[in-house]
Coordinates of N, CA and C in Angstrom, one line a residue:
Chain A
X1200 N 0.8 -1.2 0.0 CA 0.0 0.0 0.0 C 0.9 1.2 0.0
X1201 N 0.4 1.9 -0.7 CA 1.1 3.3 -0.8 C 1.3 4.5 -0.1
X1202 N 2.5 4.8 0.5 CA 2.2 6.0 1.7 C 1.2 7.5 1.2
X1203 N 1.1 8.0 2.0 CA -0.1 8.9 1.2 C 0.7 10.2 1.6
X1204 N 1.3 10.6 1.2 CA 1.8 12.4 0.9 C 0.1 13.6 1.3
X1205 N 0.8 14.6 2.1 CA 0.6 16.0 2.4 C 1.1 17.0 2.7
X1206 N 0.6 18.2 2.6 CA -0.4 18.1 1.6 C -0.4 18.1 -0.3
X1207 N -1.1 18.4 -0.6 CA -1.0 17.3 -2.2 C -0.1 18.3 -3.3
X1208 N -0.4 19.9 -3.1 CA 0.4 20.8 -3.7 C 0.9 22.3 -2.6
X1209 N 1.7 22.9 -2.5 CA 1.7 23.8 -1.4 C 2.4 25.3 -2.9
X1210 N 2.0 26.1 -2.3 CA 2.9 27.7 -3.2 C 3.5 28.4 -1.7
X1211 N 4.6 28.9 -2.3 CA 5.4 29.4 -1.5 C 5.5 31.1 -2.1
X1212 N 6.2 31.8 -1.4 CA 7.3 32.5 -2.0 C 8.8 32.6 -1.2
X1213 N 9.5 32.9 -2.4 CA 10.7 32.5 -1.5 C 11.1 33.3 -0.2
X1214 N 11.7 32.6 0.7 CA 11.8 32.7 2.1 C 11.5 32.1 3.1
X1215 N 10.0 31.7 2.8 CA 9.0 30.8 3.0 C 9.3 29.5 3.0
X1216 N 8.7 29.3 4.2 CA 9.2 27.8 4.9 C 7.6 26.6 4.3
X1217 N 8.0 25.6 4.5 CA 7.0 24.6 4.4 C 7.5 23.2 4.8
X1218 N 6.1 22.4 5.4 CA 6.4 21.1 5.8 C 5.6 20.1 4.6
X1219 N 6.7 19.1 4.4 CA 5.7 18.0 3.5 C 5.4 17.0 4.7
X1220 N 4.5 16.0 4.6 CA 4.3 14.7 5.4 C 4.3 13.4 4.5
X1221 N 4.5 12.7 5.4 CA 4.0 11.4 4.3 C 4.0 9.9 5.7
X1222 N 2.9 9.4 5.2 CA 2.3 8.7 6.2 C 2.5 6.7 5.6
X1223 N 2.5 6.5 6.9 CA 2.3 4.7 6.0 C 1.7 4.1 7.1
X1224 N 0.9 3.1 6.4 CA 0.1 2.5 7.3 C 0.9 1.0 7.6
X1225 N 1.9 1.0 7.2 CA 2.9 -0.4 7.8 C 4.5 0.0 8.3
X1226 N 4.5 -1.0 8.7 CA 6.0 -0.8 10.0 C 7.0 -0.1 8.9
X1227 N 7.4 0.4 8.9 CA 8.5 1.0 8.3 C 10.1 0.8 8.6
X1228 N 11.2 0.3 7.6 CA 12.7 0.4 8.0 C 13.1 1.5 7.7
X1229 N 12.9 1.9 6.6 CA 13.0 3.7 6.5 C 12.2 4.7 5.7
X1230 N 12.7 5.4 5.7 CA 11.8 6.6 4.4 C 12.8 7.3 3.5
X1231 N 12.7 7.7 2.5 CA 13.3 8.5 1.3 C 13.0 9.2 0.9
X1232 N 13.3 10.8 0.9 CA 12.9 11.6 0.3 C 14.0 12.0 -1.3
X1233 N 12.9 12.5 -2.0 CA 13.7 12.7 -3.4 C 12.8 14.0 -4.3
X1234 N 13.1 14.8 -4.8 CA 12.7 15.7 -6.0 C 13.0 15.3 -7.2
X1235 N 11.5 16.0 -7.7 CA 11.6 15.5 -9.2 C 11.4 16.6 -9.5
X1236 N 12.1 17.4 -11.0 CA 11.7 18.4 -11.8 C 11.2 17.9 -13.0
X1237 N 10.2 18.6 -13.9 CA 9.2 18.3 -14.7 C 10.6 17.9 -15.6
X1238 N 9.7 16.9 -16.1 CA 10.9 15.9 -17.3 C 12.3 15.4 -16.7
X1239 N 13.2 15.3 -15.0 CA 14.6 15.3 -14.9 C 14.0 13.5 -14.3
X1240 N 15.1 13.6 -13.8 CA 15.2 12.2 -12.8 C 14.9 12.7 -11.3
X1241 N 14.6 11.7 -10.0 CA 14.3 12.1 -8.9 C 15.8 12.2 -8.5
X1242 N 16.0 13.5 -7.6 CA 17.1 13.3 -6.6 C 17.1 13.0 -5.7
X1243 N 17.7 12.5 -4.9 CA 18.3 11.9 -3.6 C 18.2 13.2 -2.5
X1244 N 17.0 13.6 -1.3 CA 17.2 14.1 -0.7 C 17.7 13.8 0.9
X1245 N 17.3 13.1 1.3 CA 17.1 12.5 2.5 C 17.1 10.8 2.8
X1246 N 17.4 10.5 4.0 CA 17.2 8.7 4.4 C 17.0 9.0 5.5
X1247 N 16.2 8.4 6.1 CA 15.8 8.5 7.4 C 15.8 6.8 7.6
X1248 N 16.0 6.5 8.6 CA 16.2 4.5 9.2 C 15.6 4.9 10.3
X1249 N 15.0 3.2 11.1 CA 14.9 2.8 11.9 C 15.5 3.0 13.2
X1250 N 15.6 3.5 13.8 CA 16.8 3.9 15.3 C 17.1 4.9 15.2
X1251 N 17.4 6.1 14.1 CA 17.3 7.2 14.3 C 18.6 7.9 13.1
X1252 N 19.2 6.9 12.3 CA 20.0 7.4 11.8 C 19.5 7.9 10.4
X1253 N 20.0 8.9 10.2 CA 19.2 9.8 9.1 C 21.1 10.8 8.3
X1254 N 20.6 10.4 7.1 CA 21.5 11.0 6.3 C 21.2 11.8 4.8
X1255 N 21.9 12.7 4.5 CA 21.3 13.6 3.3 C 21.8 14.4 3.3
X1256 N 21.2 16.1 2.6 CA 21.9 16.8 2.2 C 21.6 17.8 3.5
X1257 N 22.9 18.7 3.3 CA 22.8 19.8 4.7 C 22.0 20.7 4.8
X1258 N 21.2 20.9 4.1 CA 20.9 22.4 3.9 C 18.8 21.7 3.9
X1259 N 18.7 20.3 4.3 CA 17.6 19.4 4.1 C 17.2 19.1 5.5
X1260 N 16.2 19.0 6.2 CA 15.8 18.0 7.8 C 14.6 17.7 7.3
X1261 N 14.5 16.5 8.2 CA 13.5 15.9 8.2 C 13.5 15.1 9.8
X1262 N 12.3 15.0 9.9 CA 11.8 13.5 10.9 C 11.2 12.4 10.6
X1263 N 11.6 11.4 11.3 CA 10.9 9.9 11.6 C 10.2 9.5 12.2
X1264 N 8.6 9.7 12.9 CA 8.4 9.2 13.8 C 8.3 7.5 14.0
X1265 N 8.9 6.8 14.1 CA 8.8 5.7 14.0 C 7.7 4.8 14.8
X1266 N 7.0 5.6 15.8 CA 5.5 4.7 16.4 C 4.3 5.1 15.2
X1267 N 4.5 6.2 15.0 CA 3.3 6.8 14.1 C 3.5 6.2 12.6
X1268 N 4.7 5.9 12.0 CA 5.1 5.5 10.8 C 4.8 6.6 10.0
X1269 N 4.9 8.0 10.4 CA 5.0 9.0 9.7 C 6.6 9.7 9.9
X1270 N 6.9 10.4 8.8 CA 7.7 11.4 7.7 C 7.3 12.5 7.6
X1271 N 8.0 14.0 8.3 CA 7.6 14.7 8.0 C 9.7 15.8 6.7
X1272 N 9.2 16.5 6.1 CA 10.5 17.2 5.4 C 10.1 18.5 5.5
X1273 N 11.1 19.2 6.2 CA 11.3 20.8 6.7 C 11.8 21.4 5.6
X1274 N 10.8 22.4 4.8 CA 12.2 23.0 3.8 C 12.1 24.5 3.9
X1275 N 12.9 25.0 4.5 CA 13.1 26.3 5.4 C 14.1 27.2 4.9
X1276 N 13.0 28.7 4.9 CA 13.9 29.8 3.6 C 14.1 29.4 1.8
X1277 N 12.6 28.8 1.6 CA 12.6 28.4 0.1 C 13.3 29.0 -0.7
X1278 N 13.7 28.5 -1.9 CA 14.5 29.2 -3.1 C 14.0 28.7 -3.6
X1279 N 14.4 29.6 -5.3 CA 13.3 29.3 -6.3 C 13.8 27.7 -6.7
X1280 N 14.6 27.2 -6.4 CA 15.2 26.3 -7.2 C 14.6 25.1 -6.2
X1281 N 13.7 25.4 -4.8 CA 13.0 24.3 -4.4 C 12.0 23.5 -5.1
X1282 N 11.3 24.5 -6.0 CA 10.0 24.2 -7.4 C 10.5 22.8 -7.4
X1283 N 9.3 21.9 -7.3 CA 9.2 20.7 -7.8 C 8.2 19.6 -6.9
X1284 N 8.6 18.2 -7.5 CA 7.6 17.4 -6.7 C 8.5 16.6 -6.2
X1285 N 8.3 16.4 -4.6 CA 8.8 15.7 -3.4 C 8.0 14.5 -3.5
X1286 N 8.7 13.9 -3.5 CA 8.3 12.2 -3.1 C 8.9 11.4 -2.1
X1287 N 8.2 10.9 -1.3 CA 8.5 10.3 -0.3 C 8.4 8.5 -0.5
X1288 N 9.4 8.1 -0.8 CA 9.6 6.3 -1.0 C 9.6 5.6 0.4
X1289 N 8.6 4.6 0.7 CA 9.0 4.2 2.0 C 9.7 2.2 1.8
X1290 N 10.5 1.9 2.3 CA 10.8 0.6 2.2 C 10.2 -0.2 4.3
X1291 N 9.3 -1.1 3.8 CA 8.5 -1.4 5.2 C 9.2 -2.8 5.2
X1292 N 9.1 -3.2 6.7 CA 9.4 -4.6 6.8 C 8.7 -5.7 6.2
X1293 N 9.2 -6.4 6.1 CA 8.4 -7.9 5.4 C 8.8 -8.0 3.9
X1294 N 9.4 -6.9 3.4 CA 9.7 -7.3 2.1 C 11.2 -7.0 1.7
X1295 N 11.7 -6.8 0.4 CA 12.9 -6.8 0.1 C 14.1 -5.1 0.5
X1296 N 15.0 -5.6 0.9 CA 15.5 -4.0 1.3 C 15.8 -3.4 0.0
X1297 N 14.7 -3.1 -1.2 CA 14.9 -2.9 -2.1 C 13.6 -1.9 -2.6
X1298 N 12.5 -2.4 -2.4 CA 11.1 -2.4 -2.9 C 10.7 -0.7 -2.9
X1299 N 11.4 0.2 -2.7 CA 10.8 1.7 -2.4 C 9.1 1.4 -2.9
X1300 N 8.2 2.1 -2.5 CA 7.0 1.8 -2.1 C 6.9 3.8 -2.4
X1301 N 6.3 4.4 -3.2 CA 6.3 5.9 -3.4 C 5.3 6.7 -3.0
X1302 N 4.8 7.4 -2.7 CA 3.4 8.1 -2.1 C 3.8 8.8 -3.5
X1303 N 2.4 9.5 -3.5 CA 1.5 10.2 -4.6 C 2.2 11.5 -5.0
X1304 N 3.2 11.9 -4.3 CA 3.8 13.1 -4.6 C 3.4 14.5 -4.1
X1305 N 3.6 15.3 -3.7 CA 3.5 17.0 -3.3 C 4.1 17.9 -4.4
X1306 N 3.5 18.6 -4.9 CA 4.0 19.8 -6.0 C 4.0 21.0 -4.7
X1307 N 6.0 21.2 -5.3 CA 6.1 22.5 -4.4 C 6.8 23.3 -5.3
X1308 N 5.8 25.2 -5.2 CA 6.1 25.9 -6.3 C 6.3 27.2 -5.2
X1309 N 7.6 27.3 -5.8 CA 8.6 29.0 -5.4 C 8.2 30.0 -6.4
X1310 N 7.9 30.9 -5.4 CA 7.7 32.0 -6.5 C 8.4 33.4 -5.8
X1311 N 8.9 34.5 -6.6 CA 10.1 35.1 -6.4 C 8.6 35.9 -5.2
Chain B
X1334 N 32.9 11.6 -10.7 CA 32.2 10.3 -10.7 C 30.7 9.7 -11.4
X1335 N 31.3 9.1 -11.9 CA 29.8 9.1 -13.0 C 28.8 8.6 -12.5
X1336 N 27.2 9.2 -12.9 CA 26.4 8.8 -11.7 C 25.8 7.5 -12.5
X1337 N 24.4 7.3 -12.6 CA 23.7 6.1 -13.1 C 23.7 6.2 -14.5
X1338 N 23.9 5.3 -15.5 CA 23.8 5.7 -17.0 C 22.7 5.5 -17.4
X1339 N 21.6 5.9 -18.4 CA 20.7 4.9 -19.0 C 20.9 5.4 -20.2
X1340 N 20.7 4.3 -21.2 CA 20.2 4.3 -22.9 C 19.1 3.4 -23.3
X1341 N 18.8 3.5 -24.5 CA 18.7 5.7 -24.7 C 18.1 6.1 -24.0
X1342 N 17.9 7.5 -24.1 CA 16.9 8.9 -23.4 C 15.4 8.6 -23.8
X1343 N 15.5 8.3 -25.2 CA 14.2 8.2 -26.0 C 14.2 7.3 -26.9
X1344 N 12.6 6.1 -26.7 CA 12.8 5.1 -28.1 C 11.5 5.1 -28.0
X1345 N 10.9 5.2 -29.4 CA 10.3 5.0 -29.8 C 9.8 3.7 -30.7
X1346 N 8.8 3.1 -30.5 CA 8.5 1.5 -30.9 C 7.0 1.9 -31.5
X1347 N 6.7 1.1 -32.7 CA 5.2 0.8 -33.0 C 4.6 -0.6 -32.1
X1348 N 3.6 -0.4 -31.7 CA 2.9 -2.0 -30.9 C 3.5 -2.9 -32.2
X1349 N 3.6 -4.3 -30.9 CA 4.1 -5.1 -31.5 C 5.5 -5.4 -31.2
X1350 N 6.7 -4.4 -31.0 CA 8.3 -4.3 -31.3 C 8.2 -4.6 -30.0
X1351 N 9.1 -5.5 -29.8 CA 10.0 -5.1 -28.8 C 11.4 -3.9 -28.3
X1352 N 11.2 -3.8 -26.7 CA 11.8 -2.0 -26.4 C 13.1 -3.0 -25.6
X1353 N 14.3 -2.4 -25.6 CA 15.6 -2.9 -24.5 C 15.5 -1.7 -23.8
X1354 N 15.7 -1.5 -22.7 CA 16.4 -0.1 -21.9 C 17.4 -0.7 -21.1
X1355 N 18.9 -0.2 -21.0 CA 20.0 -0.5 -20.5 C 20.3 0.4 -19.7
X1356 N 20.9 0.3 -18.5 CA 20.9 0.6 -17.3 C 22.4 0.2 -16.6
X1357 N 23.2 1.7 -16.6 CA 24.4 0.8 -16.1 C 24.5 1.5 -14.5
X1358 N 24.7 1.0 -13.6 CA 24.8 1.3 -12.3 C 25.8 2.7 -12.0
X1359 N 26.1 3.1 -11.1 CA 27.1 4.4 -10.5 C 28.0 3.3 -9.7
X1360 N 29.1 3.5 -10.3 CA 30.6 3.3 -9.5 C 30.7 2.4 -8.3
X1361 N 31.0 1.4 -8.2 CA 30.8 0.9 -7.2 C 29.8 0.5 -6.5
X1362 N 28.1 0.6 -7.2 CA 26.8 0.3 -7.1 C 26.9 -1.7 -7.5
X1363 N 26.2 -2.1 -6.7 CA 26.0 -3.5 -7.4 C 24.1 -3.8 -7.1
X1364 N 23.5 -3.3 -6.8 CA 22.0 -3.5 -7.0 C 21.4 -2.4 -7.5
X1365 N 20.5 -3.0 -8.3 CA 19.8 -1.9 -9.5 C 18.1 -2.4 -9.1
X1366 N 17.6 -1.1 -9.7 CA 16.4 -1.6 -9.1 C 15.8 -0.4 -10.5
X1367 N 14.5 -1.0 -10.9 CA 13.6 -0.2 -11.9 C 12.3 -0.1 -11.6
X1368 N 12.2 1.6 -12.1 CA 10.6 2.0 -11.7 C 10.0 2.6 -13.0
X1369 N 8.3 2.4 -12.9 CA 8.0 3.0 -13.9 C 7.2 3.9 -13.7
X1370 N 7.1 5.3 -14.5 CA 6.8 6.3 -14.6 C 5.6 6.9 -15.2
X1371 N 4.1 6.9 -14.8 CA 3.5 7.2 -16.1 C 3.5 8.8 -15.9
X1372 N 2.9 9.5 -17.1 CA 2.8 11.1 -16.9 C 2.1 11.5 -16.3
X1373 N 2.4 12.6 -15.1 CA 2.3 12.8 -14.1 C 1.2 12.4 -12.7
X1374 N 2.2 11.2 -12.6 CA 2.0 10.0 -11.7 C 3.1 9.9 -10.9
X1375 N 3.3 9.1 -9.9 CA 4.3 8.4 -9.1 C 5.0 7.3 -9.3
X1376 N 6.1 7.1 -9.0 CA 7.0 6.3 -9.1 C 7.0 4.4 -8.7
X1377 N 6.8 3.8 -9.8 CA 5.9 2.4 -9.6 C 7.6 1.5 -9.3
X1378 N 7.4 0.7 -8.2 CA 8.8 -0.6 -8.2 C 8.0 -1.5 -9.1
X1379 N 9.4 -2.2 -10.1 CA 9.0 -2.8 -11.2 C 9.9 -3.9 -10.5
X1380 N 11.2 -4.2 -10.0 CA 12.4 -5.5 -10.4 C 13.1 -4.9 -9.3
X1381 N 14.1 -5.6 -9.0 CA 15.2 -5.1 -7.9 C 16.2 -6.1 -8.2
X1382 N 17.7 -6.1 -8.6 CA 18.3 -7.2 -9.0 C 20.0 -6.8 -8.4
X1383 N 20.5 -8.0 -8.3 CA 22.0 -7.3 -8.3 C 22.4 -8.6 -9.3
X1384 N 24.1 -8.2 -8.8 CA 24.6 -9.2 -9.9 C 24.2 -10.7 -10.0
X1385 N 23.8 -11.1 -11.7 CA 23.0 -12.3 -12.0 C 22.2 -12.6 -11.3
X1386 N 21.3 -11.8 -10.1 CA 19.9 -12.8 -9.4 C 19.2 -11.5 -9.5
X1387 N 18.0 -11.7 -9.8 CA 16.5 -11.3 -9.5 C 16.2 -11.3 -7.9
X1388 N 16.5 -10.1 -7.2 CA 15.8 -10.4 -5.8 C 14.5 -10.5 -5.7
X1389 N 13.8 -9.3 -6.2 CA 12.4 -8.8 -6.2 C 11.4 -8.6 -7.3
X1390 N 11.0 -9.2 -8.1 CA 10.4 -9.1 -9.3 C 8.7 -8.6 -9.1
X1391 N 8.0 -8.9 -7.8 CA 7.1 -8.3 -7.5 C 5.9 -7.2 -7.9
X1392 N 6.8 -6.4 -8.9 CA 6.3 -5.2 -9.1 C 6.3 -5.9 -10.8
X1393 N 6.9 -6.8 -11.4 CA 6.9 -6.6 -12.9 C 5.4 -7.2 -13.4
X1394 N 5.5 -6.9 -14.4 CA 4.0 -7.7 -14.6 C 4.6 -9.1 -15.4
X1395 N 3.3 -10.2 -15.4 CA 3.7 -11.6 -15.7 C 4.2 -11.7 -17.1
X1396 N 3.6 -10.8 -17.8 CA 3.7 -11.2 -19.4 C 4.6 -10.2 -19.7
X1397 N 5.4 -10.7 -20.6 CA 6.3 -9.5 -21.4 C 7.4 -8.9 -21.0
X1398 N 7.2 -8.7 -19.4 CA 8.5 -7.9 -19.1 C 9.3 -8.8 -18.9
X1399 N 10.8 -8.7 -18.4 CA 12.0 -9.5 -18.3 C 13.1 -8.3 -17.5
X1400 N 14.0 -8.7 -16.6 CA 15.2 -7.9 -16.3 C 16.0 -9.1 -15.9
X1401 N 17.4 -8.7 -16.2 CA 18.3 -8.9 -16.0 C 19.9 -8.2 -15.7
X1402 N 20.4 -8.7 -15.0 CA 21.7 -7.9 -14.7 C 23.0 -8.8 -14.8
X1403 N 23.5 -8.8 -15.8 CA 24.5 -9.9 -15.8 C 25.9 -9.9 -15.5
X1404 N 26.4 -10.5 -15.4 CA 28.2 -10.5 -14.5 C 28.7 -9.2 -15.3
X1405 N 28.6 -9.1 -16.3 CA 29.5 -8.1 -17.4 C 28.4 -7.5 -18.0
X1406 N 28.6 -6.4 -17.8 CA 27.5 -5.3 -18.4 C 26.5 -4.6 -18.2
X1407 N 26.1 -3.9 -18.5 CA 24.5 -3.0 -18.0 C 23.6 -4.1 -17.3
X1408 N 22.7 -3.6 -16.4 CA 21.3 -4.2 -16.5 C 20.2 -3.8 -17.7
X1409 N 19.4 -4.9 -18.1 CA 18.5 -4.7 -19.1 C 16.8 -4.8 -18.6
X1410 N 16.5 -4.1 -19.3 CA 14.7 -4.7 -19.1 C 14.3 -4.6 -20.6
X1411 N 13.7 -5.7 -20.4 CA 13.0 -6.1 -21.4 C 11.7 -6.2 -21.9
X1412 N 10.6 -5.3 -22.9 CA 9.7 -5.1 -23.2 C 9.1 -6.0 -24.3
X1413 N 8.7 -7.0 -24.2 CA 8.5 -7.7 -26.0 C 7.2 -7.1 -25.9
X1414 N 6.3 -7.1 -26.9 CA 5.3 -6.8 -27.9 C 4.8 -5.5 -27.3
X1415 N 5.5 -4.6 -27.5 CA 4.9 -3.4 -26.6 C 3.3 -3.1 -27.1
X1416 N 2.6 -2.1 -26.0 CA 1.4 -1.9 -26.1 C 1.5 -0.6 -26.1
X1417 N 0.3 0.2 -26.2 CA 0.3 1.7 -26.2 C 0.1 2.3 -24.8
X1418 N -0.1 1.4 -23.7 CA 0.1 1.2 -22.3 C 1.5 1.4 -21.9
X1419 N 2.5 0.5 -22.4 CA 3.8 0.7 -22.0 C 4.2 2.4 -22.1
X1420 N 3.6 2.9 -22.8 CA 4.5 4.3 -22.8 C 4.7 5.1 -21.4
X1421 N 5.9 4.9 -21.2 CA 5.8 5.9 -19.6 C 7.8 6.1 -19.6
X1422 N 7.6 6.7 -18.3 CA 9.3 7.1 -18.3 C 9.6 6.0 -17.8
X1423 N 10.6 5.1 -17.8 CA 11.3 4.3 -17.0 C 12.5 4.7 -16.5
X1424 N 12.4 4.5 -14.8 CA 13.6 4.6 -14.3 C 14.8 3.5 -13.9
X1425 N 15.7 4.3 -13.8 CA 16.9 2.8 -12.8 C 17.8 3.4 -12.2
X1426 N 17.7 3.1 -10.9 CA 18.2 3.2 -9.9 C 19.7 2.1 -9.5
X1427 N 19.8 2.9 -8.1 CA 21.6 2.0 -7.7 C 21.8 2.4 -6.6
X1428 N 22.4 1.1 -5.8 CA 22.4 1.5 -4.5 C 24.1 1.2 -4.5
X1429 N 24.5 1.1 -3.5 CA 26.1 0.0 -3.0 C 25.1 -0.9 -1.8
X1430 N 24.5 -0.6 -1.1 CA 24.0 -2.2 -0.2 C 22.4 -1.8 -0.5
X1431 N 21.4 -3.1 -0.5 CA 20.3 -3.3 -0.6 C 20.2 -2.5 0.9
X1432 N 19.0 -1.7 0.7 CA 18.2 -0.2 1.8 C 18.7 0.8 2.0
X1433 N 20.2 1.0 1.0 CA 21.1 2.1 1.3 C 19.7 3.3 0.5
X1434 N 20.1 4.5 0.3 CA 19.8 5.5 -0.9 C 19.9 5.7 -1.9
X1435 N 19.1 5.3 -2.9 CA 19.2 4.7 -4.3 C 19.2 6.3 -4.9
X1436 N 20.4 5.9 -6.0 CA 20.4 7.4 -7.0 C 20.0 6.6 -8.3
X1437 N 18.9 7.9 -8.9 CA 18.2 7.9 -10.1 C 19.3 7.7 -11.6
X1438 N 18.8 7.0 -12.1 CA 19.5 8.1 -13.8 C 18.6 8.4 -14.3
X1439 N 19.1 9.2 -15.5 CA 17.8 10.3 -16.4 C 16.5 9.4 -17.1
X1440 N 16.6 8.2 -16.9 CA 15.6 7.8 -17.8 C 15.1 7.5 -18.9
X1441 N 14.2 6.3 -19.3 CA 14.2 6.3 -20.8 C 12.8 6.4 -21.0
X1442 N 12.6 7.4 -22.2 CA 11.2 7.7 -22.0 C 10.9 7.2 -23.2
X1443 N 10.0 5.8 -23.4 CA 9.2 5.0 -24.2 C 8.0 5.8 -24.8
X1444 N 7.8 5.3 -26.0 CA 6.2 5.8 -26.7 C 6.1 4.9 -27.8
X1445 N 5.1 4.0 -27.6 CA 4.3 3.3 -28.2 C 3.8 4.4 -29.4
X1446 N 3.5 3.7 -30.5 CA 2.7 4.8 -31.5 C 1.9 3.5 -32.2

């Protein structure tokens, strides 16, 4: 089942802070965040694990709640160059440490 | 350091053809994993493989598709008789250990005509 992203599109302007969520209704090993730009490949923002270890880019945070099996991604003092859609991949127990599992996506639009 | 490769960017097939999309990992990656893309949609797991074994095939559908990753060479997926359904982006991913953070490559964007 697929984690379910919130909320579904957000507008900014830049400076402007925003939170994405993304929720799962099964045990979770970790979460992934990534950006897609219209037509590019997803990037690699974030990993969040099981026990607390979380790695990614500096200028990125996020949380794990690990009882709730929610993901939330802090993106604070937007720039235009935040524009895009955040996806949140979750890999849950019981299957392969492979399987990313993707929620529905958030469109996030910077505007000067 | 060179990141994920794919070829081509773009192929175009009439129904009927079979599609290859080649997929070579980033540097010291040995599990690949592929997702499919439709227009603006979310990111579907198709295969998850490392060298010569299929871990996760789960996501592929029964008929038609195929992946492989062989001792020497790209990973492949394989489309026989495409449909006007297949058209979507395809991705491939790479990790260095199965649950690490998988990096994208650009993708090969399929169209049935």
């Amino acid at each position: 089942q697929q984690p379910v992203q919130s909320p579904q599109a957000v507008i900014l302007r830049e400076g402007e802070d925003a939170v994405i969520n993304c929720s799962s209704s099964k045990a979770l090993y970790s979460v992934h965040w990534y950006r897609q730009k219209h037509g590019e490949a997803p990037v690699f923002l974030m990993i969040l694990l099981k026990g607390g270890e979380q790695k990614g880019h500096e200028k990125i945070s996020a949380s794990f709640n690990e009882k709730k099996q929610q993901s939330s991604l802090y993106l604070t003092a937007s720039q235009l160059s935040y524009s895009g859609t955040y996806f949140c991949g979750t890999l849950a127990g019981g299957t392969s440490y492979g399987k990313l599992t993707f929620g529905q996506g958030t469109i996030l639009t910077v505007h000067p | 350091n060179a990141g994920v490769m794919q070829n081509p960017r773009h192929l175009v097939r009439r129904r009927g053809q079979e599609a290859r999309l080649r997929c070579s990992p980033m540097k010291g990656h040995s599990h690949v994993y592929w997702y499919r893309q439709l227009p603006e949609e979310g990111l579907k797991f198709m295969v998850y493989l490392q060298k010569e074994n299929i871990i996760d095939e789960s996501g592929m559908p029964k008929e038609r598709f195929s992946a492989e990753f062989p001792k020497e060479g790209p990973s492949i997926l394989r489309i026989q008789q495409v449909v006007r359904g297949d058209s979507a982006a395809y991705f491939c991913a790479s990790s260095a250990q199965g649950g690490d953070e998988q990096y994208f490559g650009p993708g090969t964007r399929l169209t049935v005509t």
